[in-house]
mmCIF file of C-alpha atoms and ligand atoms in Angstrom:
data_model
loop_
_atom_site.group_PDB
_atom_site.id
_atom_site.type_symbol
_atom_site.label_atom_id
_atom_site.label_comp_id
_atom_site.label_asym_id
_atom_site.label_seq_id
_atom_site.Cartn_x
_atom_site.Cartn_y
_atom_site.Cartn_z
ATOM 1 C CA MET T 31 0.074 -0.066 -0.025
ATOM 2 C CA ARG T 32 1.389 3.270 -0.897
ATOM 3 C CA LEU T 33 0.338 6.722 0.379
ATOM 4 C CA GLY T 34 1.436 9.946 -1.430
ATOM 5 C CA ILE T 35 2.343 12.910 0.688
ATOM 6 C CA ILE T 36 0.936 15.988 -1.305
ATOM 7 C CA GLY T 37 0.552 19.562 -0.477
ATOM 8 C CA LEU T 38 1.441 23.257 -1.604
ATOM 9 C CA PRO T 39 5.111 24.121 -1.615
ATOM 10 C CA SER T 40 6.592 24.690 1.734
ATOM 11 C CA SER T 41 3.643 23.214 3.674
ATOM 12 C CA GLY T 42 5.900 20.617 5.332
ATOM 13 C CA LYS T 43 5.616 17.568 3.119
ATOM 14 C CA THR T 44 9.283 16.441 3.277
ATOM 15 C CA THR T 45 9.316 17.204 7.034
ATOM 16 C CA LEU T 46 6.259 15.041 7.548
ATOM 17 C CA PHE T 47 7.809 12.310 5.471
ATOM 18 C CA ASN T 48 10.840 12.520 7.721
ATOM 19 C CA ALA T 49 8.724 12.522 10.885
ATOM 20 C CA LEU T 50 6.779 9.370 9.547
ATOM 21 C CA THR T 51 9.704 7.302 8.122
ATOM 22 C CA GLY T 52 12.704 8.465 10.281
ATOM 23 C CA GLU T 53 14.538 9.437 7.246
ATOM 24 C CA ALA T 54 16.410 12.762 6.976
ATOM 25 C CA LEU T 55 15.740 14.144 3.609
ATOM 26 C CA PRO T 56 16.831 17.841 3.344
ATOM 27 C CA THR T 57 13.846 20.156 3.840
ATOM 28 C CA GLY T 58 13.198 23.736 2.613
ATOM 29 C CA GLN T 59 13.982 22.651 -0.894
ATOM 30 C CA LEU T 60 11.594 24.081 -3.496
ATOM 31 C CA VAL T 61 10.845 21.687 -6.333
ATOM 32 C CA THR T 62 9.897 23.509 -9.428
ATOM 33 C CA GLY T 63 9.225 22.472 -12.997
ATOM 34 C CA ARG T 64 9.988 18.817 -12.230
ATOM 35 C CA ILE T 65 8.604 15.973 -10.042
ATOM 36 C CA GLU T 66 10.580 14.537 -7.234
ATOM 37 C CA VAL T 67 9.649 11.474 -5.380
ATOM 38 C CA HIS T 68 11.115 9.932 -2.418
ATOM 39 C CA SER T 69 9.632 6.690 -0.751
ATOM 40 C CA ALA T 70 10.176 4.640 2.284
ATOM 41 C CA THR T 71 8.414 1.731 3.875
ATOM 42 C CA VAL T 72 7.522 1.739 7.470
ATOM 43 C CA ASN T 73 5.879 -0.708 9.941
ATOM 44 C CA VAL T 74 2.388 -0.006 10.964
ATOM 45 C CA PRO T 75 2.557 0.200 14.866
ATOM 46 C CA ASP T 76 0.255 -2.225 16.652
ATOM 47 C CA ALA T 77 0.257 -2.783 20.355
ATOM 48 C CA ARG T 78 -1.567 -5.915 19.906
ATOM 49 C CA LEU T 79 1.349 -7.285 17.768
ATOM 50 C CA ASP T 80 3.781 -6.306 20.318
ATOM 51 C CA ARG T 81 1.697 -8.096 23.052
ATOM 52 C CA LEU T 82 1.685 -11.291 20.896
ATOM 53 C CA GLY T 83 5.442 -11.101 20.348
ATOM 54 C CA LEU T 84 5.754 -11.011 24.328
ATOM 55 C CA LEU T 85 3.312 -14.110 24.541
ATOM 56 C CA PHE T 86 4.832 -16.397 21.963
ATOM 57 C CA HIS T 87 8.624 -15.279 21.909
ATOM 58 C CA PRO T 88 8.891 -15.863 18.192
ATOM 59 C CA ARG T 89 12.175 -15.758 16.441
ATOM 60 C CA LYS T 90 10.646 -12.639 14.376
ATOM 61 C CA THR T 91 7.892 -10.209 14.771
ATOM 62 C CA VAL T 92 6.693 -8.874 11.290
ATOM 63 C CA TYR T 93 4.433 -5.650 11.193
ATOM 64 C CA ALA T 94 2.088 -4.705 8.499
ATOM 65 C CA GLN T 95 3.744 -2.067 6.226
ATOM 66 C CA VAL T 96 2.774 1.041 4.563
ATOM 67 C CA THR T 97 4.926 3.008 1.841
ATOM 68 C CA TYR T 98 5.103 6.836 2.041
ATOM 69 C CA SER T 99 6.051 8.833 -1.009
ATOM 70 C CA ASP T 100 7.029 12.494 -0.638
ATOM 71 C CA ILE T 101 5.821 14.006 -3.942
ATOM 72 C CA GLY T 102 7.496 17.285 -4.593
ATOM 73 C CA GLY T 103 6.634 19.285 -7.723
ATOM 74 C CA VAL T 104 3.065 20.584 -7.001
ATOM 75 C CA ASP T 105 3.858 24.348 -7.985
ATOM 76 C CA LYS T 106 1.982 27.295 -6.804
ATOM 77 C CA GLY T 107 0.694 27.455 -10.395
ATOM 78 C CA VAL T 108 -1.432 24.420 -9.466
ATOM 79 C CA SER T 109 -4.388 26.686 -8.826
ATOM 80 C CA GLU T 110 -4.025 27.857 -12.539
ATOM 81 C CA GLY T 111 -4.797 24.385 -13.912
ATOM 82 C CA ALA T 112 -1.345 23.363 -14.021
ATOM 83 C CA LEU T 113 -1.498 19.675 -12.795
ATOM 84 C CA ALA T 114 0.678 18.328 -15.506
ATOM 85 C CA GLY T 115 0.500 14.963 -17.099
ATOM 86 C CA PRO T 116 3.488 13.356 -15.639
ATOM 87 C CA LEU T 117 2.473 14.635 -12.136
ATOM 88 C CA ARG T 118 -0.976 13.202 -12.525
ATOM 89 C CA ASN T 119 0.272 9.986 -13.592
ATOM 90 C CA GLU T 120 2.505 9.766 -10.450
ATOM 91 C CA LEU T 121 -0.409 10.691 -8.219
ATOM 92 C CA ALA T 122 -2.729 8.252 -9.892
ATOM 93 C CA GLN T 123 -0.589 5.279 -8.785
ATOM 94 C CA MET T 124 -1.148 5.923 -5.071
ATOM 95 C CA ASP T 125 -3.645 4.107 -3.001
ATOM 96 C CA GLY T 126 -4.422 7.229 -0.956
ATOM 97 C CA PHE T 127 -2.992 10.710 0.134
ATOM 98 C CA LEU T 128 -1.823 12.540 3.197
ATOM 99 C CA HIS T 129 -2.496 16.064 2.143
ATOM 100 C CA VAL T 130 -0.217 18.310 4.322
ATOM 101 C CA VAL T 131 -1.471 21.748 5.037
ATOM 102 C CA ARG T 132 0.376 24.487 6.494
ATOM 103 C CA ALA T 133 -0.907 25.696 9.966
ATOM 104 C CA PHE T 134 2.507 26.861 11.215
ATOM 105 C CA GLU T 135 3.829 30.535 11.408
ATOM 106 C CA ASN T 136 7.401 30.904 10.430
ATOM 107 C CA ASP T 137 8.550 34.178 8.952
ATOM 108 C CA LEU T 138 11.572 32.591 7.359
ATOM 109 C CA VAL T 139 9.365 30.274 5.145
ATOM 110 C CA PRO T 140 7.341 32.234 2.635
ATOM 111 C CA HIS T 141 3.751 30.913 1.980
ATOM 112 C CA PRO T 142 2.967 30.643 -1.641
ATOM 113 C CA TYR T 143 -0.280 32.450 -0.920
ATOM 114 C CA GLU T 144 1.060 34.947 1.574
ATOM 115 C CA THR T 145 -1.034 34.032 4.610
ATOM 116 C CA VAL T 146 -1.557 30.893 6.815
ATOM 117 C CA ASP T 147 -5.152 29.787 5.922
ATOM 118 C CA PRO T 148 -5.632 26.013 6.098
ATOM 119 C CA ALA T 149 -9.221 25.913 4.697
ATOM 120 C CA ARG T 150 -8.088 27.962 1.663
ATOM 121 C CA ASP T 151 -5.116 25.718 0.886
ATOM 122 C CA VAL T 152 -7.137 22.462 1.293
ATOM 123 C CA GLY T 153 -9.542 23.882 -1.284
ATOM 124 C CA ILE T 154 -6.887 24.755 -3.747
ATOM 125 C CA LEU T 155 -5.436 21.290 -4.189
ATOM 126 C CA ASP T 156 -8.832 19.720 -3.923
ATOM 127 C CA ALA T 157 -10.115 21.944 -6.645
ATOM 128 C CA GLU T 158 -7.251 20.983 -8.931
ATOM 129 C CA PHE T 159 -7.745 17.167 -8.294
ATOM 130 C CA LEU T 160 -11.388 17.660 -9.160
ATOM 131 C CA LEU T 161 -10.532 19.509 -12.407
ATOM 132 C CA SER T 162 -7.921 16.893 -13.277
ATOM 133 C CA ASP T 163 -10.496 14.095 -12.863
ATOM 134 C CA LEU T 164 -13.112 15.999 -14.767
ATOM 135 C CA ILE T 165 -10.853 16.250 -17.714
ATOM 136 C CA ALA T 166 -10.154 12.599 -17.611
ATOM 137 C CA VAL T 167 -13.874 11.847 -17.347
ATOM 138 C CA GLU T 168 -14.672 14.213 -20.392
ATOM 139 C CA ASN T 169 -11.954 12.569 -22.402
ATOM 140 C CA ARG T 170 -13.377 9.145 -21.766
ATOM 141 C CA LEU T 171 -16.881 10.355 -22.675
ATOM 142 C CA GLU T 172 -15.566 11.785 -25.907
ATOM 143 C CA ARG T 173 -13.878 8.498 -26.716
ATOM 144 C CA LEU T 174 -17.060 6.465 -25.935
ATOM 145 C CA ASP T 175 -19.075 8.726 -28.203
ATOM 146 C CA GLN T 176 -16.644 8.175 -31.107
ATOM 147 C CA ASP T 177 -16.816 4.415 -30.643
ATOM 148 C CA ARG T 178 -20.605 4.346 -30.310
ATOM 149 C CA HIS T 179 -21.094 2.786 -33.797
ATOM 150 C CA LYS T 180 -18.080 0.633 -33.880
ATOM 151 C CA THR T 181 -18.603 -1.236 -30.668
ATOM 152 C CA ALA T 182 -19.797 -4.857 -30.903
ATOM 153 C CA ASP T 183 -21.104 -4.875 -27.241
ATOM 154 C CA LYS T 184 -23.689 -2.251 -27.053
ATOM 155 C CA ALA T 185 -24.717 -3.148 -23.445
ATOM 156 C CA THR T 186 -21.320 -2.743 -22.048
ATOM 157 C CA HIS T 187 -20.824 0.509 -23.892
ATOM 158 C CA ALA T 188 -24.002 1.818 -22.604
ATOM 159 C CA ARG T 189 -23.214 0.815 -18.983
ATOM 160 C CA GLU T 190 -19.824 2.434 -19.145
ATOM 161 C CA GLN T 191 -21.227 5.611 -20.581
ATOM 162 C CA ALA T 192 -23.870 5.802 -17.865
ATOM 163 C CA VAL T 193 -21.200 5.470 -15.147
ATOM 164 C CA PHE T 194 -19.047 8.169 -16.704
ATOM 165 C CA GLU T 195 -21.999 10.552 -17.181
ATOM 166 C CA ARG T 196 -22.794 10.082 -13.339
ATOM 167 C CA LEU T 197 -18.930 10.828 -12.572
ATOM 168 C CA GLN T 198 -19.117 13.845 -14.684
ATOM 169 C CA ALA T 199 -22.396 15.164 -12.946
ATOM 170 C CA HIS T 200 -20.765 14.696 -9.584
ATOM 171 C CA LEU T 201 -17.566 16.414 -10.400
ATOM 172 C CA THR T 202 -19.386 19.211 -12.289
ATOM 173 C CA ALA T 203 -21.178 19.851 -8.850
ATOM 174 C CA ASP T 204 -17.760 20.342 -7.223
ATOM 175 C CA LYS T 205 -17.774 17.189 -5.298
ATOM 176 C CA PRO T 206 -14.895 14.713 -4.919
ATOM 177 C CA LEU T 207 -15.561 11.158 -6.372
ATOM 178 C CA ARG T 208 -14.988 9.544 -3.101
ATOM 179 C CA ASP T 209 -18.232 11.325 -1.868
ATOM 180 C CA MET T 210 -20.347 9.301 -4.496
ATOM 181 C CA GLU T 211 -22.450 6.938 -2.389
ATOM 182 C CA ASP T 212 -24.056 5.114 -5.160
ATOM 183 C CA LEU T 213 -20.760 3.813 -6.718
ATOM 184 C CA THR T 214 -20.808 0.023 -6.174
ATOM 185 C CA ASP T 215 -17.590 -1.893 -5.182
ATOM 186 C CA GLU T 216 -17.761 -3.348 -8.577
ATOM 187 C CA GLU T 217 -17.742 0.022 -10.312
ATOM 188 C CA ILE T 218 -15.079 1.390 -8.078
ATOM 189 C CA LYS T 219 -12.964 -1.644 -8.974
ATOM 190 C CA ALA T 220 -13.557 -1.058 -12.701
ATOM 191 C CA LEU T 221 -12.598 2.653 -12.476
ATOM 192 C CA ARG T 222 -9.326 1.862 -10.619
ATOM 193 C CA GLY T 223 -7.333 1.849 -13.897
ATOM 194 C CA TYR T 224 -8.260 5.534 -14.350
ATOM 195 C CA GLY T 225 -6.378 6.652 -11.229
ATOM 196 C CA PHE T 226 -9.034 9.212 -10.337
ATOM 197 C CA LEU T 227 -7.423 11.344 -7.690
ATOM 198 C CA SER T 228 -10.589 12.605 -6.019
ATOM 199 C CA LEU T 229 -11.741 8.950 -5.585
ATOM 200 C CA LYS T 230 -8.843 8.044 -3.337
ATOM 201 C CA PRO T 231 -9.053 8.263 0.362
ATOM 202 C CA VAL T 232 -7.307 11.264 1.900
ATOM 203 C CA LEU T 233 -6.056 12.095 5.333
ATOM 204 C CA ILE T 234 -5.718 16.009 5.719
ATOM 205 C CA VAL T 235 -2.646 16.620 7.923
ATOM 206 C CA LEU T 236 -2.470 19.986 9.496
ATOM 207 C CA ASN T 237 1.112 20.824 10.074
ATOM 208 C CA THR T 238 1.144 22.947 13.211
ATOM 209 C CA ASP T 239 3.529 24.458 15.789
ATOM 210 C CA GLN T 240 0.925 24.482 18.529
ATOM 211 C CA PRO T 241 0.039 21.574 20.783
ATOM 212 C CA THR T 242 -3.701 22.600 20.169
ATOM 213 C CA PRO T 243 -4.256 22.486 16.458
ATOM 214 C CA PRO T 244 -6.642 24.815 14.551
ATOM 215 C CA ALA T 245 -10.109 23.225 13.743
ATOM 216 C CA LEU T 246 -10.894 22.384 10.230
ATOM 217 C CA ASP T 247 -14.201 21.102 8.904
ATOM 218 C CA TYR T 248 -13.761 18.491 6.133
ATOM 219 C CA PRO T 249 -17.009 16.649 5.760
ATOM 220 C CA HIS T 250 -16.290 14.016 3.139
ATOM 221 C CA ARG T 251 -16.324 10.233 2.930
ATOM 222 C CA ARG T 252 -13.182 8.043 3.250
ATOM 223 C CA SER T 253 -11.313 11.273 4.695
ATOM 224 C CA GLY T 254 -10.021 12.411 7.956
ATOM 225 C CA VAL T 255 -8.310 15.272 9.550
ATOM 226 C CA ALA T 256 -5.206 14.810 11.847
ATOM 227 C CA ALA T 257 -2.668 17.353 13.160
ATOM 228 C CA ILE T 258 1.100 17.035 13.779
ATOM 229 C CA GLN T 259 3.906 19.207 14.882
ATOM 230 C CA ALA T 260 5.906 17.858 12.042
ATOM 231 C CA GLN T 261 9.071 19.695 12.618
ATOM 232 C CA ILE T 262 9.381 18.529 16.116
ATOM 233 C CA GLU T 263 8.136 15.070 15.297
ATOM 234 C CA ALA T 264 10.928 14.926 12.551
ATOM 235 C CA GLU T 265 13.647 15.793 15.107
ATOM 236 C CA ILE T 266 12.121 13.194 17.502
ATOM 237 C CA ALA T 267 12.220 10.574 14.864
ATOM 238 C CA GLN T 268 16.101 10.867 14.970
ATOM 239 C CA LEU T 269 16.257 10.196 18.582
ATOM 240 C CA ASN T 270 16.345 6.917 20.560
ATOM 241 C CA GLU T 271 13.245 6.120 22.662
ATOM 242 C CA GLU T 272 14.431 7.503 25.838
ATOM 243 C CA ASP T 273 15.373 10.913 24.420
ATOM 244 C CA ALA T 274 12.210 10.970 22.418
ATOM 245 C CA ALA T 275 10.172 10.645 25.566
ATOM 246 C CA LEU T 276 11.843 13.461 27.147
ATOM 247 C CA PHE T 277 11.593 15.531 24.253
ATOM 248 C CA ARG T 278 7.830 14.790 23.973
ATOM 249 C CA ALA T 279 7.227 15.756 27.557
ATOM 250 C CA GLU T 280 9.075 18.982 27.141
ATOM 251 C CA TYR T 281 6.819 19.967 24.158
ATOM 252 C CA GLY T 282 3.648 18.596 25.681
ATOM 253 C CA ILE T 283 3.018 16.029 23.071
ATOM 254 C CA GLU T 284 1.219 13.232 24.813
ATOM 255 C CA GLU T 285 1.656 10.406 22.377
ATOM 256 C CA PRO T 286 3.803 9.588 19.430
ATOM 257 C CA THR T 287 1.812 11.351 16.662
ATOM 258 C CA ALA T 288 3.689 10.004 13.966
ATOM 259 C CA ALA T 289 2.722 6.426 15.142
ATOM 260 C CA ARG T 290 -0.850 7.518 15.305
ATOM 261 C CA ILE T 291 -0.942 9.027 11.854
ATOM 262 C CA ILE T 292 0.615 5.830 10.369
ATOM 263 C CA ARG T 293 -2.106 3.776 12.075
ATOM 264 C CA ARG T 294 -4.746 6.231 10.817
ATOM 265 C CA SER T 295 -3.577 6.152 7.290
ATOM 266 C CA PHE T 296 -3.795 2.399 7.512
ATOM 267 C CA GLU T 297 -7.403 2.498 8.638
ATOM 268 C CA LEU T 298 -8.166 5.233 5.966
ATOM 269 C CA LEU T 299 -7.113 2.808 3.237
ATOM 270 C CA GLY T 300 -9.990 0.533 4.459
ATOM 271 C CA LEU T 301 -7.521 -2.224 5.810
ATOM 272 C CA LEU T 302 -7.836 -4.293 8.999
ATOM 273 C CA SER T 303 -5.229 -6.377 10.545
ATOM 274 C CA PHE T 304 -5.236 -10.108 11.256
ATOM 275 C CA PHE T 305 -2.565 -12.075 12.802
ATOM 276 C CA THR T 306 -0.834 -15.450 12.581
ATOM 277 C CA VAL T 307 1.221 -16.652 15.452
ATOM 278 C CA GLY T 308 3.918 -19.357 15.895
ATOM 279 C CA ASP T 309 7.255 -20.151 17.314
ATOM 280 C CA ASP T 310 8.899 -18.888 14.273
ATOM 281 C CA GLU T 311 6.979 -15.796 13.496
ATOM 282 C CA VAL T 312 4.235 -13.702 14.854
ATOM 283 C CA ARG T 313 3.050 -11.398 12.169
ATOM 284 C CA ALA T 314 0.480 -8.912 11.292
ATOM 285 C CA TRP T 315 -1.492 -9.000 7.846
ATOM 286 C CA MET T 316 -3.501 -6.544 6.180
ATOM 287 C CA LEU T 317 -6.892 -7.296 4.527
ATOM 288 C CA PRO T 318 -9.436 -4.997 3.025
ATOM 289 C CA VAL T 319 -12.292 -4.534 5.321
ATOM 290 C CA GLY T 320 -15.050 -7.341 4.245
ATOM 291 C CA GLY T 321 -12.352 -9.737 3.291
ATOM 292 C CA THR T 322 -13.123 -13.507 3.961
ATOM 293 C CA ALA T 323 -11.291 -16.329 5.594
ATOM 294 C CA LEU T 324 -10.283 -17.482 2.161
ATOM 295 C CA ASP T 325 -9.038 -13.984 1.206
ATOM 296 C CA ALA T 326 -6.910 -13.986 4.470
ATOM 297 C CA ALA T 327 -5.697 -17.533 3.634
ATOM 298 C CA GLY T 328 -4.627 -16.307 0.135
ATOM 299 C CA THR T 329 -2.790 -13.313 1.698
ATOM 300 C CA VAL T 330 -0.611 -15.557 3.772
ATOM 301 C CA HIS T 331 0.174 -18.023 0.984
ATOM 302 C CA THR T 332 -1.423 -19.001 -2.285
ATOM 303 C CA ASP T 333 -1.228 -22.750 -1.178
ATOM 304 C CA PHE T 334 -3.522 -21.809 1.883
ATOM 305 C CA ALA T 335 -6.032 -20.548 -0.350
ATOM 306 C CA ARG T 336 -5.817 -23.156 -3.078
ATOM 307 C CA GLY T 337 -6.145 -26.006 -0.501
ATOM 308 C CA PHE T 338 -8.264 -24.265 2.096
ATOM 309 C CA ILE T 339 -10.201 -26.605 4.377
ATOM 310 C CA ARG T 340 -11.118 -24.287 7.252
ATOM 311 C CA ALA T 341 -9.607 -21.553 9.648
ATOM 312 C CA ALA T 342 -9.267 -21.517 13.451
ATOM 313 C CA VAL T 343 -10.301 -17.995 14.488
ATOM 314 C CA THR T 344 -9.444 -16.503 17.809
ATOM 315 C CA PRO T 345 -10.220 -12.878 18.705
ATOM 316 C CA PHE T 346 -6.865 -11.139 19.917
ATOM 317 C CA ASP T 347 -8.535 -9.989 23.091
ATOM 318 C CA ASP T 348 -9.575 -13.530 24.068
ATOM 319 C CA LEU T 349 -6.215 -14.921 23.123
ATOM 320 C CA ALA T 350 -4.509 -12.226 25.247
ATOM 321 C CA ALA T 351 -6.789 -12.866 28.285
ATOM 322 C CA ALA T 352 -5.753 -16.581 28.026
ATOM 323 C CA GLY T 353 -2.133 -15.721 28.050
ATOM 324 C CA GLY T 354 -1.642 -16.949 24.611
ATOM 325 C CA ARG T 355 -2.951 -20.452 25.490
ATOM 326 C CA PHE T 356 -5.000 -21.849 22.758
ATOM 327 C CA ALA T 357 -5.902 -25.041 24.805
ATOM 328 C CA GLU T 358 -7.692 -22.374 27.038
ATOM 329 C CA THR T 359 -9.500 -20.398 24.276
ATOM 330 C CA ARG T 360 -10.548 -23.699 22.621
ATOM 331 C CA ALA T 361 -12.105 -25.025 25.953
ATOM 332 C CA ALA T 362 -13.904 -21.735 26.417
ATOM 333 C CA GLY T 363 -15.257 -21.868 22.962
ATOM 334 C CA LYS T 364 -13.326 -18.612 22.046
ATOM 335 C CA THR T 365 -11.521 -20.306 19.081
ATOM 336 C CA ARG T 366 -14.108 -20.963 16.325
ATOM 337 C CA MET T 367 -13.773 -23.083 13.168
ATOM 338 C CA GLU T 368 -14.773 -21.064 10.380
ATOM 339 C CA GLY T 369 -15.406 -21.779 6.650
ATOM 340 C CA ARG T 370 -14.128 -20.001 3.640
ATOM 341 C CA ASN T 371 -16.903 -17.204 3.579
ATOM 342 C CA TYR T 372 -16.252 -15.996 7.136
ATOM 343 C CA VAL T 373 -15.859 -12.306 7.227
ATOM 344 C CA VAL T 374 -12.489 -11.666 8.928
ATOM 345 C CA ARG T 375 -12.627 -9.025 11.917
ATOM 346 C CA ASP T 376 -9.903 -6.627 12.900
ATOM 347 C CA GLY T 377 -7.627 -8.448 15.459
ATOM 348 C CA ASP T 378 -8.607 -12.037 14.528
ATOM 349 C CA VAL T 379 -5.802 -14.530 15.138
ATOM 350 C CA ILE T 380 -6.046 -16.973 12.300
ATOM 351 C CA GLU T 381 -4.650 -20.490 11.785
ATOM 352 C CA VAL T 382 -5.386 -21.905 8.272
ATOM 353 C CA PHE T 383 -5.958 -25.738 7.759
ATOM 354 C CA PHE T 384 -5.352 -26.524 4.179
ATOM 355 C CA ASN T 385 -4.617 -29.602 1.950
ATOM 356 C CA VAL T 386 -2.714 -29.272 -1.303
HETATM 357 N N1 GDP L 585 8.189 26.617 12.208
HETATM 358 C C1 GDP L 585 8.095 25.578 11.600
HETATM 359 N N2 GDP L 585 8.589 25.386 10.410
HETATM 360 C C2 GDP L 585 8.263 24.334 9.672
HETATM 361 C C3 GDP L 585 7.309 23.281 10.204
HETATM 362 N N3 GDP L 585 7.308 22.325 9.200
HETATM 363 C C4 GDP L 585 8.266 22.585 8.285
HETATM 364 N N4 GDP L 585 8.818 23.885 8.575
HETATM 365 C C5 GDP L 585 9.789 24.366 7.662
HETATM 366 O O1 GDP L 585 9.107 24.853 6.510
HETATM 367 C C6 GDP L 585 10.100 24.669 5.430
HETATM 368 C C7 GDP L 585 9.334 23.823 4.369
HETATM 369 O O2 GDP L 585 9.253 22.498 4.835
HETATM 370 P P1 GDP L 585 9.361 21.183 3.889
HETATM 371 O O3 GDP L 585 9.080 20.083 4.511
HETATM 372 O O4 GDP L 585 10.607 21.207 3.104
HETATM 373 O O5 GDP L 585 8.154 21.600 2.899
HETATM 374 P P2 GDP L 585 7.608 20.797 1.605
HETATM 375 O O6 GDP L 585 8.009 21.849 0.473
HETATM 376 O O7 GDP L 585 6.197 20.832 1.629
HETATM 377 O O8 GDP L 585 8.488 19.628 1.314
HETATM 378 C C8 GDP L 585 11.305 24.126 5.987
HETATM 379 O O9 GDP L 585 12.297 25.082 6.085
HETATM 380 C C9 GDP L 585 10.859 23.554 7.279
HETATM 381 O O10 GDP L 585 11.950 23.581 8.167
HETATM 382 C C10 GDP L 585 6.701 23.562 11.425
HETATM 383 O O11 GDP L 585 5.907 22.787 11.987
HETATM 384 N N5 GDP L 585 7.005 24.672 12.147
HETATM 385 MG MG1 MG L 586 9.737 18.793 0.005
#
């Protein structure tokens, strides 16, 4: 899973990237007239997995992972319809976005629009994504119109045209595609290849220098708002745990914000975690919400899905309460045998029985 860190110039994208990944990319660099992408993969923090590690003493503990890409090159001119093709192509490959918005005062860092105004800045990039999607939708509609007489499969053609007309109406009304409630999962899947930017989930990240962040209203689906003191967190990310705790106390930062943002971006992508445990390895896996036991089996190993017989499922809380003893959870009826269509819940510990 890959999340793109986007935002206006000097909003703190690279600073946030450093805070989340522990990298030390140079900040304060203006990227103009080209695209610059830096990526790093991080573990998704999970206290439950930490606990399972303590209970099972495996040789290794493997976290779910998310990749962050710092995407520089969104110029100020973006508000003049300047989201160029190569940039759009880069953005289209992302599974979702962290949209960094400047909420810090710093006279040494010029703001491309002079004043600090998070709501305005969110609107600028959102409008650009909408416009970019609208152009893509209208190009497709034009194409469909040209192919009208050539196509052999009239029904499919009509269906696709109807979907794109719905997208067009929605975008023309200035609404991001992720707000469309009447798109079925099937339709969303079919649209994936187009990489529509306003269809992707987004976490607005207010980059503030205050312990209490400004309020921002962002009433959209598959979206969220978070705040971080990115500059301080980026410095903390370079420290060992002990020094980091002291540093946080000094700045009144109550919990590791970077860890919370990583966790939230994972949830935003519509993913849940399930676990596998053993002497060798304790591991968190990600699965789209709604995924079945068979999907989970296939995530772990294709053979598990091919030869799937059933899955023993134990909720994490029950296993932790039993001190990791399956004999106990089985005796108490907390470990259930489930078939292939069982819908996996966040925190399920799963053992797959299979035969190939
Ligand atoms: N005072 C203050 N400065 C910040 C903060 N975040 C970033 N900066 C500074 O703002 C400038 C731009 O940050 P950078 O991460 O490079 O922004 P980008 O252009 O979006 O990648 C750098 O000089 C940072 O040091 C912050 O929270 N507080
Ligand atoms: Mg940068």
